[in-house]
CSV table of C-alpha atoms and ligand atoms in Angstrom, one decimal:
chain,number,residue,atom,x,y,z
A,1,MET,CA,23.9,-18.5,-39.7
A,2,ALA,CA,26.4,-16.1,-38.3
A,3,ASN,CA,29.1,-16.7,-40.9
A,4,ARG,CA,27.4,-15.5,-44.1
A,5,ALA,CA,24.6,-13.2,-45.0
A,6,ALA,CA,21.4,-15.3,-45.3
A,7,PRO,CA,17.7,-14.6,-45.2
A,8,ASP,CA,16.0,-15.4,-41.9
A,9,ILE,CA,13.7,-18.3,-42.6
A,10,PHE,CA,12.0,-18.2,-39.1
A,11,GLY,CA,8.3,-18.6,-39.7
A,12,ALA,CA,8.8,-20.4,-43.1
A,13,SER,CA,8.9,-24.0,-41.8
A,14,SER,CA,6.8,-26.5,-39.8
A,15,MET,CA,6.4,-30.1,-38.9
A,16,GLY,CA,4.7,-31.8,-41.9
A,17,TYR,CA,4.5,-35.5,-41.3
A,18,ALA,CA,5.7,-38.3,-39.1
A,19,LEU,CA,7.1,-41.7,-40.3
A,20,ILE,CA,7.0,-44.5,-37.7
A,21,GLU,CA,8.3,-48.1,-38.1
A,22,SER,CA,6.4,-50.8,-36.3
A,23,ASN,CA,5.2,-54.4,-36.5
A,24,ARG,CA,2.2,-53.5,-34.3
A,25,LEU,CA,0.0,-52.1,-37.1
A,26,GLU,CA,-3.3,-53.1,-35.7
A,27,GLN,CA,-2.5,-51.5,-32.3
A,28,TRP,CA,-1.4,-48.3,-34.1
A,29,ARG,CA,-4.6,-48.3,-36.2
A,30,SER,CA,-6.7,-48.7,-33.0
A,31,LEU,CA,-4.9,-45.9,-31.2
A,32,LEU,CA,-4.9,-43.4,-34.0
A,33,GLN,CA,-8.2,-44.1,-35.6
A,34,ASP,CA,-10.4,-45.3,-32.7
A,35,GLY,CA,-8.6,-43.5,-29.9
A,36,ILE,CA,-7.1,-40.2,-31.1
A,37,GLY,CA,-9.8,-40.0,-33.9
A,38,LEU,CA,-7.7,-39.5,-37.0
A,39,HIS,CA,-8.9,-40.3,-40.6
A,40,LEU,CA,-7.5,-43.7,-41.8
A,41,ALA,CA,-6.5,-43.0,-45.4
A,42,CYS,CA,-4.7,-46.2,-46.3
A,43,ALA,CA,-4.3,-49.6,-44.7
A,44,ASP,CA,-2.6,-52.6,-46.2
A,45,GLU,CA,-0.2,-55.3,-44.9
A,46,GLN,CA,2.8,-53.0,-45.0
A,47,THR,CA,1.5,-49.5,-44.3
A,48,LEU,CA,-1.1,-47.4,-42.4
A,49,ALA,CA,-1.5,-43.7,-43.4
A,50,PHE,CA,-3.6,-41.2,-41.5
A,51,ARG,CA,-5.0,-37.7,-42.4
A,52,MET,CA,-6.0,-34.9,-40.1
A,53,ASP,CA,-6.5,-32.1,-42.8
A,54,ASP,CA,-6.2,-31.8,-46.6
A,55,HIS,CA,-2.8,-33.4,-46.7
A,56,GLN,CA,-3.0,-36.9,-48.1
A,57,ARG,CA,-0.8,-38.2,-45.4
A,58,ARG,CA,0.3,-36.8,-42.0
A,59,ILE,CA,1.2,-39.9,-40.0
A,60,ILE,CA,2.6,-43.0,-41.8
A,61,ILE,CA,3.2,-46.3,-40.0
A,62,GLN,CA,5.4,-48.7,-42.1
A,63,ARG,CA,5.9,-52.3,-41.2
A,64,GLY,CA,9.4,-53.0,-39.7
A,65,GLY,CA,11.2,-54.1,-36.6
A,66,GLN,CA,12.5,-50.9,-35.2
A,67,GLU,CA,9.4,-49.9,-33.1
A,68,ASP,CA,10.6,-46.3,-33.3
A,69,PHE,CA,10.0,-42.9,-34.8
A,70,VAL,CA,12.2,-43.0,-37.9
A,71,ALA,CA,11.6,-39.7,-39.8
A,72,VAL,CA,10.1,-36.3,-39.5
A,73,GLY,CA,8.9,-34.5,-42.7
A,74,TRP,CA,9.7,-30.8,-42.4
A,75,GLN,CA,7.7,-28.6,-44.6
A,76,LEU,CA,9.2,-25.4,-46.1
A,77,ARG,CA,7.2,-22.5,-47.4
A,78,ASP,CA,8.4,-22.6,-51.0
A,79,GLN,CA,11.2,-23.6,-53.3
A,80,ALA,CA,13.3,-20.5,-52.3
A,81,THR,CA,13.2,-21.6,-48.6
A,82,LEU,CA,14.1,-25.2,-49.6
A,83,ASP,CA,17.0,-23.9,-51.7
A,84,GLU,CA,18.2,-21.8,-48.8
A,85,VAL,CA,18.1,-24.8,-46.4
A,86,LEU,CA,19.9,-27.1,-48.9
A,87,GLN,CA,22.6,-24.4,-49.3
A,88,ARG,CA,23.0,-24.2,-45.5
A,89,LEU,CA,23.3,-28.0,-45.3
A,90,GLN,CA,26.0,-28.0,-48.0
A,91,CYS,CA,27.9,-25.2,-46.1
A,92,LEU,CA,27.7,-27.4,-42.9
A,93,GLY,CA,28.9,-30.5,-44.8
A,94,ILE,CA,25.7,-32.4,-44.2
A,95,GLU,CA,24.6,-34.5,-47.2
A,96,ALA,CA,21.0,-34.3,-48.4
A,97,GLN,CA,19.7,-37.1,-50.7
A,98,ILE,CA,16.7,-36.6,-53.0
A,99,SER,CA,13.8,-39.1,-52.7
A,100,ASP,CA,12.8,-41.5,-55.3
A,101,PRO,CA,9.1,-41.3,-56.5
A,102,HIS,CA,8.0,-44.4,-54.5
A,103,GLU,CA,9.4,-42.9,-51.2
A,104,ALA,CA,7.8,-39.5,-51.9
A,105,ALA,CA,4.4,-41.1,-52.7
A,106,HIS,CA,4.7,-43.2,-49.5
A,107,ARG,CA,4.9,-39.9,-47.5
A,108,GLY,CA,2.3,-38.1,-49.5
A,109,VAL,CA,4.6,-35.4,-50.9
A,110,LYS,CA,5.8,-34.6,-54.4
A,111,ARG,CA,9.5,-35.1,-53.5
A,112,PHE,CA,11.8,-34.6,-50.5
A,113,TRP,CA,15.4,-34.3,-49.5
A,114,ARG,CA,16.6,-36.6,-46.7
A,115,VAL,CA,19.2,-35.7,-44.1
A,116,VAL,CA,20.4,-37.9,-41.3
A,117,GLY,CA,19.7,-35.7,-38.3
A,118,PRO,CA,20.6,-35.9,-34.7
A,119,LYS,CA,20.1,-39.4,-33.1
A,120,ARG,CA,19.9,-40.7,-36.7
A,121,MET,CA,16.4,-39.5,-37.1
A,122,ALA,CA,15.8,-38.7,-40.7
A,123,VAL,CA,14.8,-35.1,-41.4
A,124,GLU,CA,12.9,-35.1,-44.7
A,125,LEU,CA,12.6,-31.6,-46.3
A,126,PHE,CA,9.8,-30.8,-48.7
A,127,TRP,CA,7.6,-28.0,-49.8
A,128,GLU,CA,4.9,-29.6,-52.0
A,129,PRO,CA,2.5,-31.9,-50.1
A,130,LEU,CA,0.0,-34.0,-52.0
A,131,LEU,CA,-3.4,-32.6,-51.1
A,132,THR,CA,-6.9,-34.1,-51.3
A,133,ASP,CA,-10.4,-32.6,-51.1
A,134,GLN,CA,-12.0,-35.9,-50.0
A,135,PRO,CA,-14.1,-35.3,-46.8
A,136,LEU,CA,-12.5,-36.3,-43.5
A,137,GLU,CA,-14.0,-39.1,-41.5
A,138,MET,CA,-12.7,-38.4,-38.0
A,139,LEU,CA,-14.0,-38.9,-34.4
A,140,ASN,CA,-12.5,-35.4,-33.6
A,141,ALA,CA,-14.0,-32.3,-35.3
A,142,GLY,CA,-10.5,-31.2,-36.3
A,143,PHE,CA,-6.8,-31.0,-35.5
A,144,ILE,CA,-4.6,-27.9,-35.6
A,145,THR,CA,-2.1,-27.7,-38.4
A,146,GLY,CA,-2.0,-24.7,-40.8
A,147,PRO,CA,1.2,-22.6,-41.1
A,148,ALA,CA,2.6,-23.9,-37.8
A,149,GLY,CA,2.2,-27.5,-38.9
A,150,MET,CA,1.5,-30.5,-36.8
A,151,GLY,CA,2.2,-30.4,-33.0
A,152,HIS,CA,5.8,-30.9,-31.9
A,153,LEU,CA,8.5,-33.4,-31.0
A,154,ALA,CA,10.3,-33.9,-27.7
A,155,ILE,CA,13.7,-35.5,-27.9
A,156,THR,CA,16.2,-36.6,-25.2
A,157,SER,CA,19.8,-36.0,-25.9
A,158,ARG,CA,23.3,-36.4,-24.6
A,159,LYS,CA,24.5,-33.8,-27.1
A,160,PRO,CA,21.9,-31.0,-26.5
A,161,GLN,CA,24.1,-28.2,-27.7
A,162,GLN,CA,24.8,-29.9,-31.1
A,163,MET,CA,21.1,-30.8,-31.4
A,164,ARG,CA,20.2,-27.2,-30.7
A,165,ARG,CA,22.6,-26.0,-33.3
A,166,PHE,CA,21.1,-28.3,-35.9
A,167,TRP,CA,17.7,-26.6,-35.6
A,168,GLU,CA,19.1,-23.1,-35.1
A,169,ASP,CA,21.6,-23.2,-38.0
A,170,ILE,CA,19.4,-24.9,-40.5
A,171,LEU,CA,15.9,-23.6,-39.7
A,172,ASP,CA,16.5,-20.4,-37.6
A,173,ALA,CA,14.9,-21.9,-34.6
A,174,ARG,CA,14.5,-19.5,-31.6
A,175,ALA,CA,14.6,-20.5,-27.9
A,176,SER,CA,11.2,-20.0,-26.3
A,177,ASP,CA,11.9,-21.0,-22.7
A,178,HIS,CA,13.3,-23.6,-20.3
A,179,ILE,CA,11.9,-26.0,-17.7
A,180,VAL,CA,13.7,-27.7,-14.9
A,181,GLU,CA,12.0,-30.9,-13.8
A,182,ARG,CA,13.1,-33.1,-10.9
A,183,ILE,CA,12.3,-36.9,-11.2
A,184,ALA,CA,13.4,-39.6,-8.8
A,185,GLY,CA,16.3,-37.5,-7.5
A,186,LEU,CA,17.5,-36.6,-11.0
A,187,THR,CA,17.3,-33.1,-12.7
A,188,LEU,CA,16.0,-32.8,-16.2
A,189,ASP,CA,16.7,-29.7,-18.2
A,190,ILE,CA,14.2,-29.1,-21.1
A,191,ASP,CA,14.7,-26.4,-23.7
A,192,PHE,CA,11.9,-25.4,-26.0
A,193,PHE,CA,12.4,-24.1,-29.6
A,194,ARG,CA,10.0,-22.5,-32.1
A,195,VAL,CA,10.4,-22.3,-35.9
A,196,ASN,CA,7.2,-20.4,-36.4
A,197,GLU,CA,4.4,-18.8,-34.3
A,198,ARG,CA,3.7,-21.9,-32.2
A,199,HIS,CA,5.4,-21.8,-28.8
A,200,HIS,CA,7.5,-24.9,-29.7
A,201,SER,CA,8.0,-27.4,-32.5
A,202,ILE,CA,11.0,-29.0,-30.9
A,203,ALA,CA,11.9,-29.7,-27.2
A,204,ILE,CA,15.3,-31.0,-26.2
A,205,ALA,CA,15.7,-32.7,-22.8
A,206,ARG,CA,18.9,-33.7,-21.0
A,207,LEU,CA,19.8,-35.3,-17.7
A,208,ARG,CA,21.8,-32.7,-15.8
A,209,GLY,CA,25.3,-33.9,-14.9
A,210,LEU,CA,24.8,-37.4,-16.3
A,211,PRO,CA,25.8,-38.4,-19.9
A,212,MET,CA,23.0,-40.9,-20.2
A,213,ASP,CA,19.9,-41.2,-22.3
A,214,PRO,CA,17.1,-43.0,-20.5
A,215,ILE,CA,14.8,-43.2,-23.6
A,216,ARG,CA,15.2,-46.1,-26.1
A,217,THR,CA,13.4,-44.4,-29.0
A,218,ARG,CA,14.6,-41.4,-31.1
A,219,ILE,CA,11.8,-39.2,-29.6
A,220,GLN,CA,10.4,-39.1,-26.1
A,221,HIS,CA,7.0,-38.0,-27.5
A,222,MET,CA,5.2,-36.6,-30.5
A,223,ASN,CA,2.4,-34.1,-29.9
A,224,LEU,CA,-0.7,-33.5,-31.9
A,225,LEU,CA,-3.1,-30.6,-31.3
A,226,THR,CA,-6.9,-30.7,-31.3
A,227,CYS,CA,-9.3,-27.8,-31.3
A,228,SER,CA,-11.2,-27.8,-28.0
A,229,VAL,CA,-11.1,-29.2,-24.5
A,230,GLY,CA,-14.1,-31.3,-25.2
A,231,GLU,CA,-12.3,-33.1,-28.1
A,232,LEU,CA,-9.3,-33.6,-25.8
A,233,THR,CA,-11.4,-35.2,-23.0
A,234,ASP,CA,-13.4,-37.3,-25.5
A,235,ALA,CA,-10.1,-38.7,-27.0
A,236,PHE,CA,-8.7,-39.3,-23.5
A,237,LEU,CA,-11.8,-41.4,-22.6
A,238,ARG,CA,-11.7,-43.3,-25.9
A,239,CYS,CA,-8.0,-44.2,-25.5
A,240,ARG,CA,-8.5,-45.3,-21.9
A,241,LYS,CA,-11.6,-47.4,-22.9
A,242,LEU,CA,-9.5,-49.1,-25.6
A,243,GLY,CA,-7.0,-50.1,-23.0
A,244,PHE,CA,-4.1,-47.8,-23.9
A,245,GLU,CA,-2.0,-46.9,-20.9
A,246,MET,CA,-1.9,-43.2,-19.9
A,247,ALA,CA,1.7,-42.3,-19.3
A,248,HIS,CA,0.3,-39.0,-18.0
A,249,GLU,CA,-3.3,-38.2,-17.6
A,250,ILE,CA,-4.7,-34.7,-18.4
A,251,GLY,CA,-2.7,-31.8,-17.0
A,252,GLU,CA,-1.4,-28.4,-18.0
A,253,HIS,CA,2.1,-27.2,-18.9
A,254,PRO,CA,3.3,-23.9,-17.4
A,255,ASN,CA,5.1,-22.4,-20.4
A,256,ASP,CA,2.8,-22.9,-23.4
A,257,ARG,CA,-0.3,-23.3,-21.2
A,258,GLU,CA,-1.3,-26.4,-23.2
A,259,GLN,CA,-3.6,-28.9,-21.6
A,260,SER,CA,-2.8,-32.4,-22.7
A,261,PHE,CA,-2.6,-36.1,-22.0
A,262,TYR,CA,0.2,-38.6,-22.9
A,263,VAL,CA,-0.8,-42.1,-24.0
A,264,MET,CA,1.8,-44.8,-24.5
A,265,SER,CA,2.1,-45.7,-28.2
A,266,PRO,CA,2.5,-49.3,-29.4
A,267,SER,CA,6.2,-48.5,-30.3
A,268,GLY,CA,7.2,-47.4,-26.8
A,269,PHE,CA,7.3,-43.6,-27.1
A,270,GLU,CA,4.5,-41.4,-25.8
A,271,LEU,CA,1.9,-39.6,-27.9
A,272,GLU,CA,0.7,-36.3,-26.5
A,273,LEU,CA,-2.7,-34.9,-27.5
A,274,GLY,CA,-3.2,-31.3,-26.4
A,275,TRP,CA,-5.1,-28.2,-27.1
A,276,ASN,CA,-4.7,-24.4,-26.6
A,277,ALA,CA,-0.9,-24.3,-27.3
A,278,LEU,CA,0.3,-20.7,-27.0
A,279,VAL,CA,0.9,-18.6,-30.2
A,280,ILE,CA,3.9,-16.3,-29.6
A,281,ASP,CA,3.9,-12.5,-30.2
A,282,GLU,CA,7.5,-12.0,-31.3
A,283,ALA,CA,7.4,-8.3,-30.3
A,284,GLN,CA,6.5,-9.1,-26.7
A,285,TRP,CA,8.1,-12.4,-26.0
A,286,GLN,CA,10.8,-12.8,-23.3
A,287,THR,CA,12.4,-16.1,-22.5
A,288,THR,CA,12.1,-17.4,-19.0
A,289,SER,CA,12.6,-20.5,-16.9
A,290,TYR,CA,10.1,-22.6,-15.0
A,291,GLN,CA,10.3,-25.1,-12.2
A,292,GLY,CA,8.3,-28.2,-13.0
A,293,ILE,CA,6.9,-29.5,-16.2
A,294,SER,CA,3.2,-29.3,-15.1
A,295,LEU,CA,1.0,-26.7,-13.3
A,296,TRP,CA,-1.4,-29.4,-12.4
A,297,GLY,CA,-2.3,-33.0,-13.4
A,298,HIS,CA,-0.2,-35.1,-15.8
A,299,ARG,CA,-0.2,-37.9,-13.2
A,300,PRO,CA,0.8,-41.4,-14.4
A,301,GLN,CA,-2.1,-43.8,-14.7
A,302,LYS,CA,0.0,-46.6,-13.0
A,303,THR,CA,0.9,-45.4,-9.5
A,304,GLY,CA,2.5,-47.2,-6.6
A,305,ALA,CA,6.0,-48.2,-5.6
A,306,TRP,CA,6.3,-51.2,-7.8
A,307,ASN,CA,5.4,-49.3,-11.0
A,308,SER,CA,7.7,-46.5,-10.1
A,309,PHE,CA,10.5,-49.0,-9.4
A,310,THR,CA,10.1,-50.9,-12.7
A,311,THR,CA,9.7,-47.7,-14.8
A,312,ASN,CA,12.7,-46.1,-13.2
A,313,LEU,CA,14.7,-49.3,-13.3
A,314,GLY,CA,13.8,-49.8,-17.0
A,315,SER,CA,14.9,-46.2,-17.7
A,316,PHE,CA,18.1,-46.7,-15.7
A,317,VAL,CA,19.0,-49.9,-17.6
A,318,GLN,CA,18.4,-48.1,-20.9
A,319,GLY,CA,20.5,-45.2,-19.6
A,320,LEU,CA,23.4,-47.6,-18.8
A,321,ARG,CA,23.0,-49.1,-22.3
A,322,SER,CA,23.3,-45.7,-23.8
A,323,LEU,CA,26.8,-45.3,-22.3
A,324,LEU,CA,28.0,-48.0,-24.7
A,325,LYS,CA,26.8,-46.2,-27.8
A,326,PRO,CA,27.8,-42.7,-28.7
A,327,GLU,CA,24.9,-40.4,-29.8
A,328,TYR,CA,25.1,-39.5,-33.5
A,329,SER,CA,25.2,-35.8,-34.4
A,330,PRO,CA,25.7,-34.4,-38.0
A,331,LEU,CA,27.4,-31.3,-36.5
B,1,FE2,FE1,4.9,-31.9,-25.5
């Protein structure tokens, strides 16, 4: 916030929970419980909720027709940080609505304030998660959360500057680095932003020179982090055995040196499971630019000209559709 004296809240926020709307609850249960290995905390006709640590809920799937990622819960360190964020939102003219008790319980938090963020993804601000000391029943030994929170989100945008400002002005996000990726004759620019010690919590991708968004869903992928390469490969094998398509098999990114795979979720966006994501030393860090999203691997499971044709054509049709609908930005 350049226009008023304000405390820097870098390091005081993290990704807290994910809310997904889908009618494919059984597929989601299979992917997250039997494939990725999360603890299933609640399952009924309308809702699935999953744990990965002492938070009562980290991923919530609610029944509905959107087949999309609808809200991210953003955890702030304390009441003072929340107050600062709410004040910034007010200064920017962005309305924040307080939750009702039912909505808060649904997300596993005491209360939250909802903002309609870029691409109409709700950003739900909270600082008091509901915790539990019930033992975890997971196929993985553990997932990385702690002060840096859950993994990260990657989002495609036709308004990358406004989207960047949203995270910078409200949460003091810092640019970590930039990757240029070339796919099917097109150039993709991806910027990575951190709000705490983790290399990135948000990545923003845009097609260079083309005002199109080839991705139907609000996010391109959500990332979760596990603790070891063994847990990563075990989850990869489980997901594949269950029949989930690998959008990208195991590989390594050049910037945060994370090894990961990307599995197609039942709602059409990708779910990345990784390990070994870089923790940044602020005193030493220098931003840089890389050519290519992967050092090695990350090959699609479905290869061949026909799959490439249908995938790219599908993305192209979605891109054309996006021309008819302006992208929402609160800034
Ligand atoms: Fe990622």
